[in-house]
């Protein structure tokens, strides 16, 4: 059985360059396995709405549901802190665009094969 490699267009953090990024300056994709994607705000509903918007955008880009294994809610009650942080623990491969690359490879591979009936 041979393994076919898949070409990915990744940035220095190992994320797909085309991956939609959280839009707000306080939000971020962190650099750990099952990467926490954090949405911070002093208003919890706003942080949750931004996380939901981002999930929908990534799901549309990915072409399938994003593998999220957990949702973590944290808070920072320090005087200068942003109070709420919603973290979505997301699969690295999804954020790197692996499902997209696999579909593209399968399409290109199928298009390049001759029809055995001809």
Coordinates of C-alpha atoms in Angstrom, one line a residue:
X1 CA 0.0 0.0 0.0
X2 CA 1.5 3.3 -1.0
X3 CA 0.9 6.6 0.8
X4 CA 0.2 9.7 -1.2
X5 CA 1.3 13.0 0.2
X6 CA -1.0 16.0 0.4
X7 CA 0.3 19.5 -0.3
X8 CA -0.8 22.0 2.3
X9 CA -0.4 25.8 2.2
X10 CA 0.5 26.5 5.8
X11 CA 1.7 29.5 7.7
X12 CA 4.5 29.4 10.3
X13 CA 2.1 28.2 13.0
X14 CA 0.9 25.3 10.9
X15 CA -2.4 26.8 10.0
X16 CA -3.9 26.9 6.5
X17 CA -3.2 30.4 5.0
X18 CA -6.8 30.4 3.8
X19 CA -8.3 29.6 7.2
X20 CA -10.6 32.4 8.3
X21 CA -9.1 34.1 11.4
X22 CA -11.1 35.4 14.3
X23 CA -11.9 39.0 13.4
X24 CA -11.6 40.8 16.7
X25 CA -8.2 42.0 18.0
X26 CA -8.7 40.1 21.3
X27 CA -9.4 36.8 19.7
X28 CA -6.7 34.3 18.7
X29 CA -5.9 30.8 17.6
X30 CA -3.4 29.4 20.1
X31 CA -0.5 27.1 19.3
X32 CA -1.2 23.8 21.1
X33 CA -2.6 20.4 20.0
X34 CA -6.4 20.6 19.6
X35 CA -5.7 24.3 19.3
X36 CA -7.8 26.5 21.6
X37 CA -9.3 29.3 19.5
X38 CA -10.1 32.0 22.0
X39 CA -12.7 34.7 21.9
X40 CA -12.3 37.3 24.7
X41 CA -14.8 40.1 25.6
X42 CA -16.2 41.8 28.6
X43 CA -19.7 40.7 27.4
X44 CA -20.2 37.0 27.3
X45 CA -23.0 36.9 24.7
X46 CA -20.7 38.9 22.3
X47 CA -17.8 36.5 22.7
X48 CA -20.2 33.6 22.1
X49 CA -21.7 35.2 19.1
X50 CA -18.2 35.8 17.6
X51 CA -17.2 32.2 18.3
X52 CA -20.4 31.0 16.6
X53 CA -19.9 33.3 13.6
X54 CA -16.3 32.1 13.3
X55 CA -17.4 28.4 13.5
X56 CA -19.9 28.9 10.7
X57 CA -17.3 30.7 8.5
X58 CA -14.7 27.9 9.0
X59 CA -17.3 25.2 8.4
X60 CA -18.3 26.9 5.1
X61 CA -14.6 27.1 4.2
X62 CA -13.8 23.6 5.3
X63 CA -16.9 22.1 3.6
X64 CA -17.7 20.0 6.7
X65 CA -18.2 20.5 10.4
X66 CA -15.2 21.5 12.3
X67 CA -14.0 18.9 14.8
X68 CA -14.4 20.7 18.2
X69 CA -13.7 18.5 21.2
X70 CA -14.5 21.0 23.9
X71 CA -15.6 24.5 24.8
X72 CA -13.9 26.1 27.7
X73 CA -15.1 29.3 29.5
X74 CA -12.6 31.2 31.6
X75 CA -12.6 34.7 33.1
X76 CA -10.0 37.2 34.2
X77 CA -11.1 39.5 37.1
X78 CA -7.9 41.5 37.2
X79 CA -8.4 45.3 36.8
X80 CA -6.9 45.5 33.3
X81 CA -8.2 42.1 32.0
X82 CA -10.9 41.3 29.5
X83 CA -13.3 39.4 31.7
X84 CA -14.6 36.4 29.6
X85 CA -12.7 34.1 27.3
X86 CA -14.5 31.4 25.4
X87 CA -12.1 28.8 24.0
X88 CA -13.0 26.3 21.3
X89 CA -10.7 23.3 21.3
X90 CA -10.3 22.6 17.5
X91 CA -8.6 19.8 15.6
X92 CA -5.2 20.8 14.1
X93 CA -5.9 19.0 10.8
X94 CA -9.1 20.9 10.3
X95 CA -7.4 24.3 10.9
X96 CA -4.6 23.3 8.5
X97 CA -7.2 22.5 5.8
X98 CA -6.4 18.8 5.5
X99 CA -10.0 17.8 4.5
X100 CA -9.9 20.4 1.7
X101 CA -6.5 19.1 0.5
X102 CA -7.7 15.5 0.6
X103 CA -10.9 16.3 -1.4
X104 CA -8.8 18.2 -4.0
X105 CA -6.3 15.3 -4.3
X106 CA -9.2 12.8 -4.7
X107 CA -10.8 15.0 -7.4
X108 CA -7.6 15.5 -9.2
X109 CA -6.7 11.8 -8.9
X110 CA -10.1 10.7 -10.2
X111 CA -9.9 13.2 -13.1
X112 CA -6.5 11.8 -14.1
X113 CA -7.6 8.1 -14.2
X114 CA -8.7 6.5 -17.4
X115 CA -12.2 5.0 -17.5
X116 CA -11.7 1.2 -17.2
X117 CA -14.8 0.6 -19.4
X118 CA -13.2 2.4 -22.4

